[in-house]
Amino acid sequence: MCKVLKEWMPSETAIDLIKLNGINDEQIAKSLEYLKSQTELCDIDDIDGYDNWNAFFIMFCIKANKKTSE
């Protein structure tokens, strides 16, 4: 696993934006745990359309929450 992603934590601003979308702390923690377990994710430059992990994490949480609420 990429050391950078393994040690990364979302910013307070990212967490606040995720919570504004109705996602609770437990869902955020599960999403973070899942994301950090993905060994193919190492460098944000490898993910099209995102330039930082916070932006990617915000969208990841929102999309994951939509799938579980459908």
mmCIF file of N, CA, C and O in Angstrom:
data_model
loop_
_atom_site.group_PDB
_atom_site.id
_atom_site.type_symbol
_atom_site.label_atom_id
_atom_site.label_comp_id
_atom_site.label_asym_id
_atom_site.label_seq_id
_atom_site.Cartn_x
_atom_site.Cartn_y
_atom_site.Cartn_z
ATOM 1 N N MET A 1 0.845 -1.186 0.000
ATOM 2 C CA MET A 1 0.000 0.000 0.000
ATOM 3 C C MET A 1 0.878 1.233 0.000
ATOM 4 O O MET A 1 1.947 1.250 0.568
ATOM 5 N N CYS A 2 0.386 2.228 -0.603
ATOM 6 C CA CYS A 2 1.101 3.493 -0.686
ATOM 7 C C CYS A 2 1.147 4.147 0.699
ATOM 8 O O CYS A 2 0.124 4.333 1.347
ATOM 9 N N LYS A 3 2.325 4.478 1.120
ATOM 10 C CA LYS A 3 2.504 5.088 2.429
ATOM 11 C C LYS A 3 1.747 6.415 2.538
ATOM 12 O O LYS A 3 1.187 6.733 3.579
ATOM 13 N N VAL A 4 1.697 7.176 1.458
ATOM 14 C CA VAL A 4 1.030 8.480 1.496
ATOM 15 C C VAL A 4 -0.454 8.328 1.821
ATOM 16 O O VAL A 4 -0.977 8.993 2.703
ATOM 17 N N LEU A 5 -1.165 7.444 1.127
ATOM 18 C CA LEU A 5 -2.588 7.243 1.386
ATOM 19 C C LEU A 5 -2.808 6.627 2.766
ATOM 20 O O LEU A 5 -3.727 7.014 3.478
ATOM 21 N N LYS A 6 -1.957 5.695 3.151
ATOM 22 C CA LYS A 6 -2.116 5.027 4.438
ATOM 23 C C LYS A 6 -2.040 6.024 5.590
ATOM 24 O O LYS A 6 -2.748 5.894 6.575
ATOM 25 N N GLU A 7 -1.206 7.037 5.465
ATOM 26 C CA GLU A 7 -1.028 8.025 6.529
ATOM 27 C C GLU A 7 -1.949 9.238 6.391
ATOM 28 O O GLU A 7 -2.047 10.040 7.309
ATOM 29 N N TRP A 8 -2.633 9.352 5.266
ATOM 30 C CA TRP A 8 -3.485 10.511 5.002
ATOM 31 C C TRP A 8 -4.731 10.481 5.873
ATOM 32 O O TRP A 8 -5.296 9.428 6.153
ATOM 33 N N MET A 9 -5.177 11.659 6.295
ATOM 34 C CA MET A 9 -6.442 11.822 7.002
ATOM 35 C C MET A 9 -7.189 12.993 6.379
ATOM 36 O O MET A 9 -6.567 13.992 5.998
ATOM 37 N N PRO A 10 -8.496 12.893 6.244
ATOM 38 C CA PRO A 10 -9.263 13.993 5.661
ATOM 39 C C PRO A 10 -9.204 15.236 6.550
ATOM 40 O O PRO A 10 -9.128 15.131 7.771
ATOM 41 N N SER A 11 -9.260 16.377 5.904
ATOM 42 C CA SER A 11 -9.237 17.642 6.648
ATOM 43 C C SER A 11 -10.577 17.864 7.349
ATOM 44 O O SER A 11 -11.590 17.243 7.016
ATOM 45 N N GLU A 12 -10.576 18.765 8.318
ATOM 46 C CA GLU A 12 -11.823 19.120 9.008
ATOM 47 C C GLU A 12 -12.838 19.689 8.035
ATOM 48 O O GLU A 12 -14.042 19.425 8.149
ATOM 49 N N THR A 13 -12.375 20.467 7.076
ATOM 50 C CA THR A 13 -13.267 21.047 6.076
ATOM 51 C C THR A 13 -13.920 19.954 5.246
ATOM 52 O O THR A 13 -15.126 20.013 4.975
ATOM 53 N N ALA A 14 -13.141 18.952 4.851
ATOM 54 C CA ALA A 14 -13.699 17.835 4.075
ATOM 55 C C ALA A 14 -14.755 17.100 4.897
ATOM 56 O O ALA A 14 -15.840 16.784 4.391
ATOM 57 N N ILE A 15 -14.464 16.849 6.167
ATOM 58 C CA ILE A 15 -15.422 16.171 7.050
ATOM 59 C C ILE A 15 -16.702 16.994 7.179
ATOM 60 O O ILE A 15 -17.807 16.460 7.117
ATOM 61 N N ASP A 16 -16.556 18.304 7.347
ATOM 62 C CA ASP A 16 -17.725 19.183 7.458
ATOM 63 C C ASP A 16 -18.590 19.117 6.205
ATOM 64 O O ASP A 16 -19.821 19.040 6.292
ATOM 65 N N LEU A 17 -17.967 19.128 5.033
ATOM 66 C CA LEU A 17 -18.727 19.044 3.782
ATOM 67 C C LEU A 17 -19.435 17.702 3.642
ATOM 68 O O LEU A 17 -20.578 17.631 3.180
ATOM 69 N N ILE A 18 -18.778 16.652 4.067
ATOM 70 C CA ILE A 18 -19.390 15.324 4.009
ATOM 71 C C ILE A 18 -20.604 15.273 4.942
ATOM 72 O O ILE A 18 -21.670 14.772 4.569
ATOM 73 N N LYS A 19 -20.465 15.826 6.133
ATOM 74 C CA LYS A 19 -21.577 15.835 7.096
ATOM 75 C C LYS A 19 -22.747 16.678 6.598
ATOM 76 O O LYS A 19 -23.905 16.362 6.883
ATOM 77 N N LEU A 20 -22.459 17.741 5.856
ATOM 78 C CA LEU A 20 -23.534 18.555 5.284
ATOM 79 C C LEU A 20 -24.385 17.756 4.307
ATOM 80 O O LEU A 20 -25.528 18.129 4.023
ATOM 81 N N ASN A 21 -23.847 16.667 3.790
ATOM 82 C CA ASN A 21 -24.579 15.793 2.884
ATOM 83 C C ASN A 21 -25.303 14.670 3.625
ATOM 84 O O ASN A 21 -25.737 13.697 3.021
ATOM 85 N N GLY A 22 -25.410 14.797 4.948
ATOM 86 C CA GLY A 22 -26.175 13.852 5.744
ATOM 87 C C GLY A 22 -25.455 12.558 6.069
ATOM 88 O O GLY A 22 -26.087 11.568 6.420
ATOM 89 N N ILE A 23 -24.150 12.564 5.977
ATOM 90 C CA ILE A 23 -23.370 11.360 6.244
ATOM 91 C C ILE A 23 -22.819 11.449 7.665
ATOM 92 O O ILE A 23 -22.190 12.440 8.030
ATOM 93 N N ASN A 24 -23.060 10.414 8.450
ATOM 94 C CA ASN A 24 -22.657 10.462 9.860
ATOM 95 C C ASN A 24 -21.223 9.979 10.068
ATOM 96 O O ASN A 24 -20.587 9.474 9.150
ATOM 97 N N ASP A 25 -20.747 10.131 11.295
ATOM 98 C CA ASP A 25 -19.361 9.785 11.634
ATOM 99 C C ASP A 25 -19.044 8.314 11.363
ATOM 100 O O ASP A 25 -17.956 7.985 10.904
ATOM 101 N N GLU A 26 -19.996 7.430 11.654
ATOM 102 C CA GLU A 26 -19.769 5.999 11.439
ATOM 103 C C GLU A 26 -19.576 5.702 9.947
ATOM 104 O O GLU A 26 -18.672 4.950 9.576
ATOM 105 N N GLN A 27 -20.410 6.301 9.104
ATOM 106 C CA GLN A 27 -20.282 6.095 7.664
ATOM 107 C C GLN A 27 -18.963 6.668 7.143
ATOM 108 O O GLN A 27 -18.324 6.075 6.277
ATOM 109 N N ILE A 28 -18.571 7.815 7.672
ATOM 110 C CA ILE A 28 -17.301 8.432 7.266
ATOM 111 C C ILE A 28 -16.140 7.518 7.648
ATOM 112 O O ILE A 28 -15.246 7.277 6.846
ATOM 113 N N ALA A 29 -16.163 6.986 8.856
ATOM 114 C CA ALA A 29 -15.090 6.104 9.319
ATOM 115 C C ALA A 29 -15.008 4.839 8.465
ATOM 116 O O ALA A 29 -13.914 4.395 8.101
ATOM 117 N N LYS A 30 -16.164 4.260 8.139
ATOM 118 C CA LYS A 30 -16.181 3.057 7.302
ATOM 119 C C LYS A 30 -15.639 3.364 5.908
ATOM 120 O O LYS A 30 -14.903 2.562 5.335
ATOM 121 N N SER A 31 -16.012 4.515 5.359
ATOM 122 C CA SER A 31 -15.518 4.903 4.034
ATOM 123 C C SER A 31 -14.007 5.103 4.053
ATOM 124 O O SER A 31 -13.310 4.675 3.133
ATOM 125 N N LEU A 32 -13.513 5.737 5.098
ATOM 126 C CA LEU A 32 -12.073 5.971 5.213
ATOM 127 C C LEU A 32 -11.320 4.648 5.339
ATOM 128 O O LEU A 32 -10.303 4.440 4.674
ATOM 129 N N GLU A 33 -11.844 3.749 6.159
ATOM 130 C CA GLU A 33 -11.216 2.438 6.326
ATOM 131 C C GLU A 33 -11.185 1.678 4.996
ATOM 132 O O GLU A 33 -10.175 1.095 4.627
ATOM 133 N N TYR A 34 -12.299 1.700 4.285
ATOM 134 C CA TYR A 34 -12.366 1.021 2.991
ATOM 135 C C TYR A 34 -11.375 1.628 2.002
ATOM 136 O O TYR A 34 -10.634 0.909 1.337
ATOM 137 N N LEU A 35 -11.366 2.938 1.903
ATOM 138 C CA LEU A 35 -10.484 3.615 0.960
ATOM 139 C C LEU A 35 -9.022 3.288 1.241
ATOM 140 O O LEU A 35 -8.259 2.984 0.323
ATOM 141 N N LYS A 36 -8.638 3.307 2.492
ATOM 142 C CA LYS A 36 -7.246 3.027 2.850
ATOM 143 C C LYS A 36 -6.868 1.563 2.629
ATOM 144 O O LYS A 36 -5.702 1.231 2.538
ATOM 145 N N SER A 37 -7.863 0.683 2.512
ATOM 146 C CA SER A 37 -7.581 -0.735 2.276
ATOM 147 C C SER A 37 -7.385 -1.059 0.791
ATOM 148 O O SER A 37 -6.993 -2.172 0.453
ATOM 149 N N GLN A 38 -7.647 -0.095 -0.078
ATOM 150 C CA GLN A 38 -7.526 -0.321 -1.514
ATOM 151 C C GLN A 38 -6.074 -0.163 -1.943
ATOM 152 O O GLN A 38 -5.567 0.946 -2.069
ATOM 153 N N THR A 39 -5.417 -1.263 -2.156
ATOM 154 C CA THR A 39 -3.986 -1.250 -2.432
ATOM 155 C C THR A 39 -3.630 -0.647 -3.782
ATOM 156 O O THR A 39 -2.507 -0.209 -3.970
ATOM 157 N N GLU A 40 -4.583 -0.617 -4.712
ATOM 158 C CA GLU A 40 -4.272 -0.042 -6.022
ATOM 159 C C GLU A 40 -4.291 1.490 -6.012
ATOM 160 O O GLU A 40 -3.857 2.124 -6.963
ATOM 161 N N LEU A 41 -4.799 2.084 -4.945
ATOM 162 C CA LEU A 41 -4.815 3.541 -4.829
ATOM 163 C C LEU A 41 -3.548 3.992 -4.113
ATOM 164 O O LEU A 41 -3.369 3.735 -2.928
ATOM 165 N N CYS A 42 -2.694 4.668 -4.837
ATOM 166 C CA CYS A 42 -1.439 5.099 -4.238
ATOM 167 C C CYS A 42 -1.213 6.598 -4.433
ATOM 168 O O CYS A 42 -0.863 7.297 -3.511
ATOM 169 N N ASP A 43 -1.436 7.063 -5.638
ATOM 170 C CA ASP A 43 -1.126 8.442 -5.985
ATOM 171 C C ASP A 43 -2.380 9.118 -6.533
ATOM 172 O O ASP A 43 -3.022 8.588 -7.437
ATOM 173 N N ILE A 44 -2.723 10.250 -6.009
ATOM 174 C CA ILE A 44 -3.921 10.959 -6.461
ATOM 175 C C ILE A 44 -3.838 11.292 -7.946
ATOM 176 O O ILE A 44 -4.863 11.370 -8.619
ATOM 177 N N ASP A 45 -2.651 11.415 -8.480
ATOM 178 C CA ASP A 45 -2.489 11.691 -9.907
ATOM 179 C C ASP A 45 -2.981 10.540 -10.774
ATOM 180 O O ASP A 45 -3.246 10.722 -11.961
ATOM 181 N N ASP A 46 -3.132 9.353 -10.191
ATOM 182 C CA ASP A 46 -3.636 8.199 -10.922
ATOM 183 C C ASP A 46 -5.159 8.199 -11.049
ATOM 184 O O ASP A 46 -5.723 7.373 -11.751
ATOM 185 N N ILE A 47 -5.834 9.109 -10.360
ATOM 186 C CA ILE A 47 -7.294 9.158 -10.367
ATOM 187 C C ILE A 47 -7.732 10.354 -11.197
ATOM 188 O O ILE A 47 -7.509 11.508 -10.818
ATOM 189 N N ASP A 48 -8.339 10.073 -12.334
ATOM 190 C CA ASP A 48 -8.779 11.134 -13.242
ATOM 191 C C ASP A 48 -9.799 12.055 -12.588
ATOM 192 O O ASP A 48 -10.746 11.599 -11.938
ATOM 193 N N GLY A 49 -9.595 13.347 -12.741
ATOM 194 C CA GLY A 49 -10.544 14.335 -12.274
ATOM 195 C C GLY A 49 -10.327 14.843 -10.860
ATOM 196 O O GLY A 49 -11.093 15.677 -10.392
ATOM 197 N N TYR A 50 -9.342 14.326 -10.159
ATOM 198 C CA TYR A 50 -9.088 14.758 -8.783
ATOM 199 C C TYR A 50 -7.642 15.179 -8.621
ATOM 200 O O TYR A 50 -6.741 14.524 -9.133
ATOM 201 N N ASP A 51 -7.451 16.273 -7.879
ATOM 202 C CA ASP A 51 -6.087 16.748 -7.665
ATOM 203 C C ASP A 51 -5.648 16.646 -6.205
ATOM 204 O O ASP A 51 -4.524 16.968 -5.864
ATOM 205 N N ASN A 52 -6.560 16.175 -5.329
ATOM 206 C CA ASN A 52 -6.165 15.952 -3.939
ATOM 207 C C ASN A 52 -7.074 14.903 -3.305
ATOM 208 O O ASN A 52 -8.193 14.664 -3.768
ATOM 209 N N TRP A 53 -6.592 14.276 -2.247
ATOM 210 C CA TRP A 53 -7.335 13.198 -1.602
ATOM 211 C C TRP A 53 -8.611 13.700 -0.934
ATOM 212 O O TRP A 53 -9.606 12.973 -0.864
ATOM 213 N N ASN A 54 -8.629 14.925 -0.433
ATOM 214 C CA ASN A 54 -9.842 15.447 0.205
ATOM 215 C C ASN A 54 -10.996 15.515 -0.772
ATOM 216 O O ASN A 54 -12.107 15.080 -0.458
ATOM 217 N N ALA A 55 -10.756 16.060 -1.964
ATOM 218 C CA ALA A 55 -11.813 16.152 -2.973
ATOM 219 C C ALA A 55 -12.316 14.766 -3.352
ATOM 220 O O ALA A 55 -13.526 14.531 -3.458
ATOM 221 N N PHE A 56 -11.391 13.836 -3.545
ATOM 222 C CA PHE A 56 -11.774 12.470 -3.891
ATOM 223 C C PHE A 56 -12.582 11.839 -2.750
ATOM 224 O O PHE A 56 -13.615 11.195 -2.981
ATOM 225 N N PHE A 57 -12.155 12.022 -1.514
ATOM 226 C CA PHE A 57 -12.828 11.420 -0.373
ATOM 227 C C PHE A 57 -14.243 11.971 -0.200
ATOM 228 O O PHE A 57 -15.177 11.222 0.106
ATOM 229 N N ILE A 58 -14.418 13.258 -0.402
ATOM 230 C CA ILE A 58 -15.754 13.865 -0.309
ATOM 231 C C ILE A 58 -16.695 13.177 -1.296
ATOM 232 O O ILE A 58 -17.793 12.731 -0.932
ATOM 233 N N MET A 59 -16.292 13.083 -2.548
ATOM 234 C CA MET A 59 -17.144 12.470 -3.567
ATOM 235 C C MET A 59 -17.324 10.971 -3.311
ATOM 236 O O MET A 59 -18.411 10.426 -3.510
ATOM 237 N N PHE A 60 -16.291 10.303 -2.852
ATOM 238 C CA PHE A 60 -16.369 8.884 -2.529
ATOM 239 C C PHE A 60 -17.436 8.646 -1.457
ATOM 240 O O PHE A 60 -18.288 7.762 -1.603
ATOM 241 N N CYS A 61 -17.415 9.431 -0.395
ATOM 242 C CA CYS A 61 -18.395 9.278 0.682
ATOM 243 C C CYS A 61 -19.815 9.550 0.203
ATOM 244 O O CYS A 61 -20.740 8.814 0.537
ATOM 245 N N ILE A 62 -19.981 10.597 -0.572
ATOM 246 C CA ILE A 62 -21.312 10.950 -1.061
ATOM 247 C C ILE A 62 -21.856 9.846 -1.961
ATOM 248 O O ILE A 62 -23.005 9.415 -1.815
ATOM 249 N N LYS A 63 -21.041 9.363 -2.885
ATOM 250 C CA LYS A 63 -21.496 8.309 -3.792
ATOM 251 C C LYS A 63 -21.749 7.007 -3.039
ATOM 252 O O LYS A 63 -22.729 6.314 -3.316
ATOM 253 N N ALA A 64 -20.901 6.657 -2.092
ATOM 254 C CA ALA A 64 -21.090 5.425 -1.323
ATOM 255 C C ALA A 64 -22.362 5.513 -0.495
ATOM 256 O O ALA A 64 -23.108 4.539 -0.385
ATOM 257 N N ASN A 65 -22.657 6.674 0.060
ATOM 258 C CA ASN A 65 -23.856 6.850 0.862
ATOM 259 C C ASN A 65 -25.108 6.759 0.010
ATOM 260 O O ASN A 65 -26.118 6.212 0.432
ATOM 261 N N LYS A 66 -25.076 7.276 -1.202
ATOM 262 C CA LYS A 66 -26.231 7.190 -2.100
ATOM 263 C C LYS A 66 -26.556 5.746 -2.439
ATOM 264 O O LYS A 66 -27.703 5.353 -2.500
ATOM 265 N N LYS A 67 -25.536 4.925 -2.636
ATOM 266 C CA LYS A 67 -25.749 3.516 -2.976
ATOM 267 C C LYS A 67 -26.374 2.763 -1.807
ATOM 268 O O LYS A 67 -27.197 1.892 -2.003
ATOM 269 N N THR A 68 -26.000 3.094 -0.570
ATOM 270 C CA THR A 68 -26.537 2.380 0.573
ATOM 271 C C THR A 68 -27.942 2.857 0.936
ATOM 272 O O THR A 68 -28.694 2.126 1.555
ATOM 273 N N SER A 69 -28.302 4.061 0.515
ATOM 274 C CA SER A 69 -29.628 4.586 0.857
ATOM 275 C C SER A 69 -30.666 4.291 -0.219
ATOM 276 O O SER A 69 -31.842 4.566 -0.030
ATOM 277 N N GLU A 70 -30.258 3.736 -1.334
ATOM 278 C CA GLU A 70 -31.206 3.439 -2.428
ATOM 279 C C GLU A 70 -31.963 2.165 -2.163
ATOM 280 O O GLU A 70 -31.626 1.288 -1.519
#
